[in-house]
Amino acid sequence: MGRGEEKREEGRGEEESAMRPRSRVRMAKCQMLVTSFFVLLLGLAVASMAALTYFGAHFAVLGHASSERTSYKAMHRWAFYVGISLAGLLTLGAVLTATATVREAGGLMAVGFLCFALVFCALVQVAFWSFRKPTQVEDAVLDTYDLVYDQAVKSSSSIWRQELAAIQDTFLCCGKSSPFSLLGSSEADLCRGAEAERQDCLQGIRSFLRTHRNITFTLTAIGLASTVYGMLLSSFLWFTIRAGCSLDRKGRYTLSPGARGCQPQEPSFFRCSQWGPAPQHSSKADALSGRLGPRGHSDGPRLLQGD
């Protein structure tokens, strides 16, 4: 009874030690699927933000009023292209990692890891640029408004006044405060009636850009955290797949010694018996002829015989 109990305990210990890596792989797969789903949602959010930045009313009216010589045009296009590229890489990485997790495909998992790595590098550059030059976008937008405002005040053309009115109606503001608290007659004519009660356009534009910057910073932080976690999970699952970890017919994970095809190699005896010719049993005559030489003499050691 003592030996039987010891064997049972040893068997239980071996089963528990074998279940630990299996449970880790299953947990990593579940986390990878959940992370891929959230990364997919993040990609859609980044794409929506990029489209809102390019086609939104606030940025579109400024882009229509700005000239090609200003830095706002180039910055506007750059922000849109970067956002769309990041959204595409996030979506592609999420789809590839989810598919690779379900199918246990090492190649797809490696490509998904590469997508996450590219997004991580791009987000690091964006974060570094935003911390180094936090007011560059705000300065470009305010320069565009100042240009339109000055042209509407100084020029007699109605085109600039229409552009200024479109900007002010979009941002729900009117004019800008004078440092000397005195406005000329042409400047006072721009804000009359209910428009005079609106807020200053410089403050309104700054408030809108501050909200937009906070949303962008939040998406950048979530993207950095998601890509780092996705890279860790994808690298772990890639090494697991390369090691030959797969599901058997009973739904259990088995680790094979080789990574090719996730199938353990058979011993040489079974390979020979399966693919080679069937073994033939030698008869006594064959054994005797094998021991005798070509002339009928024995090839073995000769016994000394006495006279």
PDB file of C-alpha atoms in Angstrom:
ATOM      1  CA  MET A   1       0.000   0.000   0.000  1.00  0.00           C
ATOM      2  CA  GLY A   2       2.862   2.383   0.755  1.00  0.00           C
ATOM      3  CA  ARG A   3       4.433   1.937  -2.659  1.00  0.00           C
ATOM      4  CA  GLY A   4       1.067   2.343  -4.375  1.00  0.00           C
ATOM      5  CA  GLU A   5       0.377   5.603  -2.562  1.00  0.00           C
ATOM      6  CA  GLU A   6       3.841   6.891  -3.439  1.00  0.00           C
ATOM      7  CA  LYS A   7       3.249   6.104  -7.102  1.00  0.00           C
ATOM      8  CA  ARG A   8      -0.102   7.891  -7.008  1.00  0.00           C
ATOM      9  CA  GLU A   9       1.465  10.972  -5.444  1.00  0.00           C
ATOM     10  CA  GLU A  10       4.237  10.950  -8.025  1.00  0.00           C
ATOM     11  CA  GLY A  11       1.644  10.673 -10.808  1.00  0.00           C
ATOM     12  CA  ARG A  12      -0.321  13.569  -9.354  1.00  0.00           C
ATOM     13  CA  GLY A  13       2.833  15.665  -9.119  1.00  0.00           C
ATOM     14  CA  GLU A  14       3.705  14.938 -12.730  1.00  0.00           C
ATOM     15  CA  GLU A  15       0.184  15.857 -13.849  1.00  0.00           C
ATOM     16  CA  GLU A  16       0.280  19.114 -11.906  1.00  0.00           C
ATOM     17  CA  SER A  17       3.695  20.010 -13.330  1.00  0.00           C
ATOM     18  CA  ALA A  18       2.438  19.236 -16.851  1.00  0.00           C
ATOM     19  CA  MET A  19      -0.747  21.274 -16.357  1.00  0.00           C
ATOM     20  CA  ARG A  20       1.141  24.423 -15.353  1.00  0.00           C
ATOM     21  CA  PRO A  21       2.623  25.216 -18.801  1.00  0.00           C
ATOM     22  CA  ARG A  22      -0.645  24.211 -20.462  1.00  0.00           C
ATOM     23  CA  SER A  23      -2.640  26.615 -18.318  1.00  0.00           C
ATOM     24  CA  ARG A  24      -0.107  29.367 -19.018  1.00  0.00           C
ATOM     25  CA  VAL A  25      -0.436  28.889 -22.745  1.00  0.00           C
ATOM     26  CA  ARG A  26      -4.234  28.870 -22.551  1.00  0.00           C
ATOM     27  CA  MET A  27      -4.210  32.027 -20.434  1.00  0.00           C
ATOM     28  CA  ALA A  28      -1.812  33.720 -22.860  1.00  0.00           C
ATOM     29  CA  LYS A  29      -4.069  32.806 -25.774  1.00  0.00           C
ATOM     30  CA  CYS A  30      -7.140  34.241 -24.058  1.00  0.00           C
ATOM     31  CA  GLN A  31      -5.254  37.417 -23.207  1.00  0.00           C
ATOM     32  CA  MET A  32      -4.010  37.671 -26.786  1.00  0.00           C
ATOM     33  CA  LEU A  33      -7.540  37.445 -28.158  1.00  0.00           C
ATOM     34  CA  VAL A  34      -8.794  40.091 -25.721  1.00  0.00           C
ATOM     35  CA  THR A  35      -5.824  42.349 -26.487  1.00  0.00           C
ATOM     36  CA  SER A  36      -6.388  41.957 -30.219  1.00  0.00           C
ATOM     37  CA  PHE A  37     -10.024  42.989 -29.769  1.00  0.00           C
ATOM     38  CA  PHE A  38      -9.077  46.136 -27.842  1.00  0.00           C
ATOM     39  CA  VAL A  39      -6.306  46.955 -30.345  1.00  0.00           C
ATOM     40  CA  LEU A  40      -8.875  46.643 -33.130  1.00  0.00           C
ATOM     41  CA  LEU A  41     -11.134  49.107 -31.307  1.00  0.00           C
ATOM     42  CA  LEU A  42      -8.134  51.382 -30.798  1.00  0.00           C
ATOM     43  CA  GLY A  43      -7.383  51.275 -34.517  1.00  0.00           C
ATOM     44  CA  LEU A  44     -10.950  52.283 -35.306  1.00  0.00           C
ATOM     45  CA  ALA A  45     -10.711  55.135 -32.777  1.00  0.00           C
ATOM     46  CA  VAL A  46      -7.442  56.370 -34.310  1.00  0.00           C
ATOM     47  CA  ALA A  47      -8.956  56.208 -37.809  1.00  0.00           C
ATOM     48  CA  SER A  48     -11.998  58.182 -36.626  1.00  0.00           C
ATOM     49  CA  MET A  49      -9.730  60.752 -34.991  1.00  0.00           C
ATOM     50  CA  ALA A  50      -7.664  61.120 -38.164  1.00  0.00           C
ATOM     51  CA  ALA A  51     -10.786  61.515 -40.298  1.00  0.00           C
ATOM     52  CA  LEU A  52     -12.194  64.075 -37.850  1.00  0.00           C
ATOM     53  CA  THR A  53      -8.921  65.983 -37.942  1.00  0.00           C
ATOM     54  CA  TYR A  54      -8.903  66.146 -41.738  1.00  0.00           C
ATOM     55  CA  PHE A  55     -12.597  66.373 -42.623  1.00  0.00           C
ATOM     56  CA  GLY A  56     -13.954  67.969 -39.436  1.00  0.00           C
ATOM     57  CA  ALA A  57     -15.604  71.346 -39.679  1.00  0.00           C
ATOM     58  CA  HIS A  58     -13.137  73.153 -37.401  1.00  0.00           C
ATOM     59  CA  PHE A  59      -9.994  72.020 -39.185  1.00  0.00           C
ATOM     60  CA  ALA A  60     -11.560  72.075 -42.650  1.00  0.00           C
ATOM     61  CA  VAL A  61     -12.583  75.738 -42.395  1.00  0.00           C
ATOM     62  CA  LEU A  62      -9.080  76.672 -41.270  1.00  0.00           C
ATOM     63  CA  GLY A  63      -7.547  74.625 -44.075  1.00  0.00           C
ATOM     64  CA  HIS A  64      -9.816  76.323 -46.625  1.00  0.00           C
ATOM     65  CA  ALA A  65      -8.819  79.772 -45.375  1.00  0.00           C
ATOM     66  CA  SER A  66      -5.072  79.100 -45.082  1.00  0.00           C
ATOM     67  CA  SER A  67      -2.705  79.439 -47.994  1.00  0.00           C
ATOM     68  CA  GLU A  68      -0.138  77.000 -49.268  1.00  0.00           C
ATOM     69  CA  ARG A  69       2.659  79.126 -47.816  1.00  0.00           C
ATOM     70  CA  THR A  70       1.595  78.525 -44.232  1.00  0.00           C
ATOM     71  CA  SER A  71       2.792  75.558 -42.169  1.00  0.00           C
ATOM     72  CA  TYR A  72      -0.776  74.589 -41.327  1.00  0.00           C
ATOM     73  CA  LYS A  73      -1.392  72.860 -44.673  1.00  0.00           C
ATOM     74  CA  ALA A  74       1.618  70.577 -44.401  1.00  0.00           C
ATOM     75  CA  MET A  75       0.925  69.811 -40.741  1.00  0.00           C
ATOM     76  CA  HIS A  76      -2.726  69.062 -41.536  1.00  0.00           C
ATOM     77  CA  ARG A  77      -1.807  66.499 -44.204  1.00  0.00           C
ATOM     78  CA  TRP A  78       0.949  64.995 -42.062  1.00  0.00           C
ATOM     79  CA  ALA A  79      -1.412  64.420 -39.128  1.00  0.00           C
ATOM     80  CA  PHE A  80      -3.973  62.740 -41.393  1.00  0.00           C
ATOM     81  CA  TYR A  81      -1.501  60.411 -43.100  1.00  0.00           C
ATOM     82  CA  VAL A  82       0.154  59.413 -39.824  1.00  0.00           C
ATOM     83  CA  GLY A  83      -3.205  58.709 -38.192  1.00  0.00           C
ATOM     84  CA  ILE A  84      -4.442  56.584 -41.087  1.00  0.00           C
ATOM     85  CA  SER A  85      -1.159  54.651 -41.227  1.00  0.00           C
ATOM     86  CA  LEU A  86      -1.238  53.936 -37.503  1.00  0.00           C
ATOM     87  CA  ALA A  87      -4.876  52.862 -37.686  1.00  0.00           C
ATOM     88  CA  GLY A  88      -4.094  50.488 -40.558  1.00  0.00           C
ATOM     89  CA  LEU A  89      -1.129  48.933 -38.748  1.00  0.00           C
ATOM     90  CA  LEU A  90      -3.133  48.515 -35.539  1.00  0.00           C
ATOM     91  CA  THR A  91      -6.017  46.865 -37.375  1.00  0.00           C
ATOM     92  CA  LEU A  92      -3.698  44.603 -39.355  1.00  0.00           C
ATOM     93  CA  GLY A  93      -1.746  43.589 -36.257  1.00  0.00           C
ATOM     94  CA  ALA A  94      -4.928  42.821 -34.320  1.00  0.00           C
ATOM     95  CA  VAL A  95      -6.379  40.668 -37.106  1.00  0.00           C
ATOM     96  CA  LEU A  96      -3.108  38.797 -37.703  1.00  0.00           C
ATOM     97  CA  THR A  97      -2.445  38.046 -34.036  1.00  0.00           C
ATOM     98  CA  ALA A  98      -6.009  36.879 -33.455  1.00  0.00           C
ATOM     99  CA  THR A  99      -5.865  34.603 -36.506  1.00  0.00           C
ATOM    100  CA  ALA A 100      -2.432  33.304 -35.526  1.00  0.00           C
ATOM    101  CA  THR A 101      -3.660  32.573 -31.999  1.00  0.00           C
ATOM    102  CA  VAL A 102      -6.603  30.545 -33.242  1.00  0.00           C
ATOM    103  CA  ARG A 103      -4.695  28.687 -35.968  1.00  0.00           C
ATOM    104  CA  GLU A 104      -1.363  28.514 -34.108  1.00  0.00           C
ATOM    105  CA  ALA A 105       0.481  29.997 -37.089  1.00  0.00           C
ATOM    106  CA  GLY A 106       3.978  31.192 -36.271  1.00  0.00           C
ATOM    107  CA  GLY A 107       4.389  33.231 -39.445  1.00  0.00           C
ATOM    108  CA  LEU A 108       1.226  35.270 -38.892  1.00  0.00           C
ATOM    109  CA  MET A 109       2.210  35.827 -35.272  1.00  0.00           C
ATOM    110  CA  ALA A 110       5.603  37.169 -36.356  1.00  0.00           C
ATOM    111  CA  VAL A 111       3.996  39.604 -38.821  1.00  0.00           C
ATOM    112  CA  GLY A 112       1.561  40.755 -36.132  1.00  0.00           C
ATOM    113  CA  PHE A 113       4.489  41.367 -33.777  1.00  0.00           C
ATOM    114  CA  LEU A 114       6.166  43.431 -36.506  1.00  0.00           C
ATOM    115  CA  CYS A 115       3.018  45.563 -36.910  1.00  0.00           C
ATOM    116  CA  PHE A 116       2.888  46.216 -33.176  1.00  0.00           C
ATOM    117  CA  ALA A 117       6.587  47.104 -33.156  1.00  0.00           C
ATOM    118  CA  LEU A 118       6.165  49.619 -35.997  1.00  0.00           C
ATOM    119  CA  VAL A 119       3.192  51.230 -34.251  1.00  0.00           C
ATOM    120  CA  PHE A 120       5.151  51.412 -30.998  1.00  0.00           C
ATOM    121  CA  CYS A 121       8.087  53.166 -32.696  1.00  0.00           C
ATOM    122  CA  ALA A 122       5.767  55.634 -34.441  1.00  0.00           C
ATOM    123  CA  LEU A 123       3.883  56.424 -31.215  1.00  0.00           C
ATOM    124  CA  VAL A 124       7.151  57.004 -29.385  1.00  0.00           C
ATOM    125  CA  GLN A 125       8.118  59.533 -32.060  1.00  0.00           C
ATOM    126  CA  VAL A 126       4.733  61.242 -31.797  1.00  0.00           C
ATOM    127  CA  ALA A 127       4.964  61.420 -28.008  1.00  0.00           C
ATOM    128  CA  PHE A 128       8.522  62.781 -28.179  1.00  0.00           C
ATOM    129  CA  TRP A 129       7.485  65.421 -30.728  1.00  0.00           C
ATOM    130  CA  SER A 130       4.439  66.484 -28.697  1.00  0.00           C
ATOM    131  CA  PHE A 131       6.538  66.908 -25.534  1.00  0.00           C
ATOM    132  CA  ARG A 132       9.319  68.717 -27.348  1.00  0.00           C
ATOM    133  CA  LYS A 133       7.077  71.104 -29.314  1.00  0.00           C
ATOM    134  CA  PRO A 134       3.741  71.234 -27.468  1.00  0.00           C
ATOM    135  CA  THR A 135       2.578  74.552 -28.984  1.00  0.00           C
ATOM    136  CA  GLN A 136       3.544  74.023 -32.621  1.00  0.00           C
ATOM    137  CA  VAL A 137       0.042  73.021 -33.757  1.00  0.00           C
ATOM    138  CA  GLU A 138      -1.565  75.791 -31.732  1.00  0.00           C
ATOM    139  CA  ASP A 139       0.819  78.399 -33.153  1.00  0.00           C
ATOM    140  CA  ALA A 140       0.108  77.266 -36.731  1.00  0.00           C
ATOM    141  CA  VAL A 141      -3.677  77.472 -36.202  1.00  0.00           C
ATOM    142  CA  LEU A 142      -3.504  80.882 -34.524  1.00  0.00           C
ATOM    143  CA  ASP A 143      -1.210  82.204 -37.254  1.00  0.00           C
ATOM    144  CA  THR A 144      -3.799  81.141 -39.829  1.00  0.00           C
ATOM    145  CA  TYR A 145      -6.577  82.944 -37.959  1.00  0.00           C
ATOM    146  CA  ASP A 146      -4.435  86.066 -37.505  1.00  0.00           C
ATOM    147  CA  LEU A 147      -3.734  86.115 -41.233  1.00  0.00           C
ATOM    148  CA  VAL A 148      -7.414  85.874 -42.132  1.00  0.00           C
ATOM    149  CA  TYR A 149      -8.364  88.429 -39.496  1.00  0.00           C
ATOM    150  CA  ASP A 150      -5.774  90.969 -40.636  1.00  0.00           C
ATOM    151  CA  GLN A 151      -6.780  90.565 -44.286  1.00  0.00           C
ATOM    152  CA  ALA A 152     -10.470  90.999 -43.411  1.00  0.00           C
ATOM    153  CA  VAL A 153      -9.718  94.187 -41.464  1.00  0.00           C
ATOM    154  CA  LYS A 154      -7.281  95.775 -43.908  1.00  0.00           C
ATOM    155  CA  SER A 155      -8.698  94.599 -47.238  1.00  0.00           C
ATOM    156  CA  SER A 156     -11.912  95.842 -48.729  1.00  0.00           C
ATOM    157  CA  SER A 157     -12.583  92.496 -50.415  1.00  0.00           C
ATOM    158  CA  SER A 158     -15.600  90.586 -49.170  1.00  0.00           C
ATOM    159  CA  ILE A 159     -13.873  87.212 -49.652  1.00  0.00           C
ATOM    160  CA  TRP A 160     -11.730  87.574 -46.545  1.00  0.00           C
ATOM    161  CA  ARG A 161     -14.702  88.723 -44.523  1.00  0.00           C
ATOM    162  CA  GLN A 162     -16.611  85.623 -45.607  1.00  0.00           C
ATOM    163  CA  GLU A 163     -13.694  83.402 -44.615  1.00  0.00           C
ATOM    164  CA  LEU A 164     -13.461  85.116 -41.235  1.00  0.00           C
ATOM    165  CA  ALA A 165     -17.206  84.818 -40.682  1.00  0.00           C
ATOM    166  CA  ALA A 166     -17.050  81.098 -41.480  1.00  0.00           C
ATOM    167  CA  ILE A 167     -14.265  80.550 -38.939  1.00  0.00           C
ATOM    168  CA  GLN A 168     -16.058  82.545 -36.257  1.00  0.00           C
ATOM    169  CA  ASP A 169     -19.369  80.754 -36.823  1.00  0.00           C
ATOM    170  CA  THR A 170     -17.641  77.381 -36.615  1.00  0.00           C
ATOM    171  CA  PHE A 171     -15.775  78.129 -33.378  1.00  0.00           C
ATOM    172  CA  LEU A 172     -18.657  80.226 -31.995  1.00  0.00           C
ATOM    173  CA  CYS A 173     -16.402  83.197 -31.356  1.00  0.00           C
ATOM    174  CA  CYS A 174     -15.929  86.699 -32.687  1.00  0.00           C
ATOM    175  CA  GLY A 175     -12.812  88.790 -33.200  1.00  0.00           C
ATOM    176  CA  LYS A 176      -9.932  89.011 -30.793  1.00  0.00           C
ATOM    177  CA  SER A 177      -9.298  91.302 -27.896  1.00  0.00           C
ATOM    178  CA  SER A 178      -7.011  94.266 -28.359  1.00  0.00           C
ATOM    179  CA  PRO A 179      -4.053  94.660 -25.985  1.00  0.00           C
ATOM    180  CA  PHE A 180      -5.040  98.324 -25.528  1.00  0.00           C
ATOM    181  CA  SER A 181      -8.768  97.504 -25.103  1.00  0.00           C
ATOM    182  CA  LEU A 182      -9.538  99.804 -28.023  1.00  0.00           C
ATOM    183  CA  LEU A 183     -10.735  98.491 -31.410  1.00  0.00           C
ATOM    184  CA  GLY A 184     -10.888 100.372 -34.637  1.00  0.00           C
ATOM    185  CA  SER A 185     -14.102 100.971 -36.534  1.00  0.00           C
ATOM    186  CA  SER A 186     -13.374  98.193 -39.031  1.00  0.00           C
ATOM    187  CA  GLU A 187     -12.642  95.744 -36.222  1.00  0.00           C
ATOM    188  CA  ALA A 188     -15.769  96.757 -34.322  1.00  0.00           C
ATOM    189  CA  ASP A 189     -17.879  96.176 -37.413  1.00  0.00           C
ATOM    190  CA  LEU A 190     -16.886  92.491 -37.458  1.00  0.00           C
ATOM    191  CA  CYS A 191     -18.766  91.755 -34.223  1.00  0.00           C
ATOM    192  CA  ARG A 192     -22.230  93.229 -33.917  1.00  0.00           C
ATOM    193  CA  GLY A 193     -25.366  92.246 -32.088  1.00  0.00           C
ATOM    194  CA  ALA A 194     -25.379  88.701 -30.756  1.00  0.00           C
ATOM    195  CA  GLU A 195     -21.922  88.053 -32.202  1.00  0.00           C
ATOM    196  CA  ALA A 196     -20.414  90.648 -29.869  1.00  0.00           C
ATOM    197  CA  GLU A 197     -21.394  88.495 -26.875  1.00  0.00           C
ATOM    198  CA  ARG A 198     -19.352  85.550 -28.087  1.00  0.00           C
ATOM    199  CA  GLN A 199     -16.001  84.675 -26.580  1.00  0.00           C
ATOM    200  CA  ASP A 200     -12.692  85.796 -27.971  1.00  0.00           C
ATOM    201  CA  CYS A 201     -11.606  83.671 -30.953  1.00  0.00           C
ATOM    202  CA  LEU A 202      -8.089  83.200 -29.607  1.00  0.00           C
ATOM    203  CA  GLN A 203      -9.476  81.703 -26.407  1.00  0.00           C
ATOM    204  CA  GLY A 204     -12.050  79.633 -28.296  1.00  0.00           C
ATOM    205  CA  ILE A 205      -9.433  78.165 -30.635  1.00  0.00           C
ATOM    206  CA  ARG A 206      -7.064  77.408 -27.748  1.00  0.00           C
ATOM    207  CA  SER A 207      -9.842  75.663 -25.820  1.00  0.00           C
ATOM    208  CA  PHE A 208     -10.763  73.506 -28.811  1.00  0.00           C
ATOM    209  CA  LEU A 209      -7.140  72.580 -29.510  1.00  0.00           C
ATOM    210  CA  ARG A 210      -6.572  71.744 -25.848  1.00  0.00           C
ATOM    211  CA  THR A 211      -9.466  69.272 -25.916  1.00  0.00           C
ATOM    212  CA  HIS A 212      -8.187  67.760 -29.166  1.00  0.00           C
ATOM    213  CA  ARG A 213      -4.676  67.453 -27.716  1.00  0.00           C
ATOM    214  CA  ASN A 214      -5.947  65.687 -24.601  1.00  0.00           C
ATOM    215  CA  ILE A 215      -7.814  63.117 -26.708  1.00  0.00           C
ATOM    216  CA  THR A 216      -4.720  62.558 -28.854  1.00  0.00           C
ATOM    217  CA  PHE A 217      -2.533  62.141 -25.764  1.00  0.00           C
ATOM    218  CA  THR A 218      -4.967  59.601 -24.311  1.00  0.00           C
ATOM    219  CA  LEU A 219      -5.019  57.555 -27.518  1.00  0.00           C
ATOM    220  CA  THR A 220      -1.228  57.692 -27.700  1.00  0.00           C
ATOM    221  CA  ALA A 221      -0.831  56.430 -24.137  1.00  0.00           C
ATOM    222  CA  ILE A 222      -3.348  53.612 -24.671  1.00  0.00           C
ATOM    223  CA  GLY A 223      -1.640  52.705 -27.930  1.00  0.00           C
ATOM    224  CA  LEU A 224       1.789  52.489 -26.292  1.00  0.00           C
ATOM    225  CA  ALA A 225       0.495  50.271 -23.482  1.00  0.00           C
ATOM    226  CA  SER A 226      -1.478  48.038 -25.861  1.00  0.00           C
ATOM    227  CA  THR A 227       1.365  47.562 -28.334  1.00  0.00           C
ATOM    228  CA  VAL A 228       3.870  46.725 -25.593  1.00  0.00           C
ATOM    229  CA  TYR A 229       1.528  44.154 -24.070  1.00  0.00           C
ATOM    230  CA  GLY A 230       0.686  42.786 -27.525  1.00  0.00           C
ATOM    231  CA  MET A 231       4.374  42.393 -28.372  1.00  0.00           C
ATOM    232  CA  LEU A 232       5.017  40.499 -25.138  1.00  0.00           C
ATOM    233  CA  LEU A 233       2.112  38.118 -25.707  1.00  0.00           C
ATOM    234  CA  SER A 234       2.845  37.593 -29.394  1.00  0.00           C
ATOM    235  CA  SER A 235       6.517  36.853 -28.726  1.00  0.00           C
ATOM    236  CA  PHE A 236       5.604  34.342 -26.001  1.00  0.00           C
ATOM    237  CA  LEU A 237       3.062  32.597 -28.232  1.00  0.00           C
ATOM    238  CA  TRP A 238       5.492  32.601 -31.163  1.00  0.00           C
ATOM    239  CA  PHE A 239       8.144  30.812 -29.092  1.00  0.00           C
ATOM    240  CA  THR A 240       5.477  28.425 -27.835  1.00  0.00           C
ATOM    241  CA  ILE A 241       4.354  27.613 -31.372  1.00  0.00           C
ATOM    242  CA  ARG A 242       7.946  27.152 -32.509  1.00  0.00           C
ATOM    243  CA  ALA A 243       8.539  24.806 -29.575  1.00  0.00           C
ATOM    244  CA  GLY A 244       5.750  22.575 -30.871  1.00  0.00           C
ATOM    245  CA  CYS A 245       2.995  23.273 -28.373  1.00  0.00           C
ATOM    246  CA  SER A 246      -0.338  22.335 -29.888  1.00  0.00           C
ATOM    247  CA  LEU A 247      -3.697  20.854 -29.016  1.00  0.00           C
ATOM    248  CA  ASP A 248      -4.265  17.143 -29.333  1.00  0.00           C
ATOM    249  CA  ARG A 249      -7.565  15.453 -30.053  1.00  0.00           C
ATOM    250  CA  LYS A 250      -8.568  15.401 -26.384  1.00  0.00           C
ATOM    251  CA  GLY A 251      -8.069  19.168 -26.070  1.00  0.00           C
ATOM    252  CA  ARG A 252      -4.811  18.936 -24.103  1.00  0.00           C
ATOM    253  CA  TYR A 253      -1.536  20.647 -24.873  1.00  0.00           C
ATOM    254  CA  THR A 254       1.398  18.461 -25.724  1.00  0.00           C
ATOM    255  CA  LEU A 255       4.988  19.536 -26.155  1.00  0.00           C
ATOM    256  CA  SER A 256       6.867  17.623 -28.804  1.00  0.00           C
ATOM    257  CA  PRO A 257      10.671  17.425 -28.906  1.00  0.00           C
ATOM    258  CA  GLY A 258      10.840  18.894 -32.419  1.00  0.00           C
ATOM    259  CA  ALA A 259       9.150  21.932 -33.914  1.00  0.00           C
ATOM    260  CA  ARG A 260       8.564  20.516 -37.383  1.00  0.00           C
ATOM    261  CA  GLY A 261       4.916  19.857 -37.856  1.00  0.00           C
ATOM    262  CA  CYS A 262       4.436  19.603 -34.067  1.00  0.00           C
ATOM    263  CA  GLN A 263       4.776  15.805 -34.348  1.00  0.00           C
ATOM    264  CA  PRO A 264       7.170  13.780 -32.218  1.00  0.00           C
ATOM    265  CA  GLN A 265       9.617  11.598 -34.050  1.00  0.00           C
ATOM    266  CA  GLU A 266       9.206   7.859 -33.757  1.00  0.00           C
ATOM    267  CA  PRO A 267      11.965   5.586 -32.522  1.00  0.00           C
ATOM    268  CA  SER A 268      14.096   3.893 -35.139  1.00  0.00           C
ATOM    269  CA  PHE A 269      12.579   0.478 -34.354  1.00  0.00           C
ATOM    270  CA  PHE A 270       9.036   1.639 -35.156  1.00  0.00           C
ATOM    271  CA  ARG A 271      10.182   3.518 -38.227  1.00  0.00           C
ATOM    272  CA  CYS A 272      11.878   0.394 -39.582  1.00  0.00           C
ATOM    273  CA  SER A 273       8.955  -1.846 -38.774  1.00  0.00           C
ATOM    274  CA  GLN A 274       6.519   0.553 -40.364  1.00  0.00           C
ATOM    275  CA  TRP A 275       8.296   1.563 -43.536  1.00  0.00           C
ATOM    276  CA  GLY A 276      11.032  -1.039 -43.987  1.00  0.00           C
ATOM    277  CA  PRO A 277      10.691  -4.684 -45.030  1.00  0.00           C
ATOM    278  CA  ALA A 278       9.270  -7.145 -42.566  1.00  0.00           C
ATOM    279  CA  PRO A 279      11.908  -8.938 -40.506  1.00  0.00           C
ATOM    280  CA  GLN A 280      12.566 -12.529 -41.604  1.00  0.00           C
ATOM    281  CA  HIS A 281      13.433 -15.279 -39.167  1.00  0.00           C
ATOM    282  CA  SER A 282      16.537 -17.171 -40.209  1.00  0.00           C
ATOM    283  CA  SER A 283      16.447 -20.939 -40.244  1.00  0.00           C
ATOM    284  CA  LYS A 284      19.004 -23.278 -38.749  1.00  0.00           C
ATOM    285  CA  ALA A 285      20.580 -23.901 -42.172  1.00  0.00           C
ATOM    286  CA  ASP A 286      21.003 -20.142 -42.708  1.00  0.00           C
ATOM    287  CA  ALA A 287      22.547 -19.795 -39.296  1.00  0.00           C
ATOM    288  CA  LEU A 288      24.919 -22.691 -40.037  1.00  0.00           C
ATOM    289  CA  SER A 289      25.849 -21.301 -43.453  1.00  0.00           C
ATOM    290  CA  GLY A 290      26.387 -17.910 -41.868  1.00  0.00           C
ATOM    291  CA  ARG A 291      28.839 -19.335 -39.397  1.00  0.00           C
ATOM    292  CA  LEU A 292      30.717 -21.363 -42.052  1.00  0.00           C
ATOM    293  CA  GLY A 293      33.083 -19.760 -44.450  1.00  0.00           C
ATOM    294  CA  PRO A 294      32.932 -19.984 -48.229  1.00  0.00           C
ATOM    295  CA  ARG A 295      34.677 -23.385 -48.142  1.00  0.00           C
ATOM    296  CA  GLY A 296      32.502 -24.828 -45.453  1.00  0.00           C
ATOM    297  CA  HIS A 297      34.958 -24.088 -42.640  1.00  0.00           C
ATOM    298  CA  SER A 298      33.875 -22.176 -39.644  1.00  0.00           C
ATOM    299  CA  ASP A 299      34.785 -18.471 -39.485  1.00  0.00           C
ATOM    300  CA  GLY A 300      34.674 -18.545 -35.732  1.00  0.00           C
ATOM    301  CA  PRO A 301      37.601 -19.368 -33.476  1.00  0.00           C
ATOM    302  CA  ARG A 302      38.968 -22.835 -33.985  1.00  0.00           C
ATOM    303  CA  LEU A 303      38.961 -25.209 -31.105  1.00  0.00           C
ATOM    304  CA  LEU A 304      42.158 -26.990 -30.291  1.00  0.00           C
ATOM    305  CA  GLN A 305      41.692 -30.679 -30.551  1.00  0.00           C
ATOM    306  CA  GLY A 306      43.987 -33.170 -28.966  1.00  0.00           C
ATOM    307  CA  ASP A 307      45.575 -35.995 -30.905  1.00  0.00           C
TER     308      ASP A 307
END
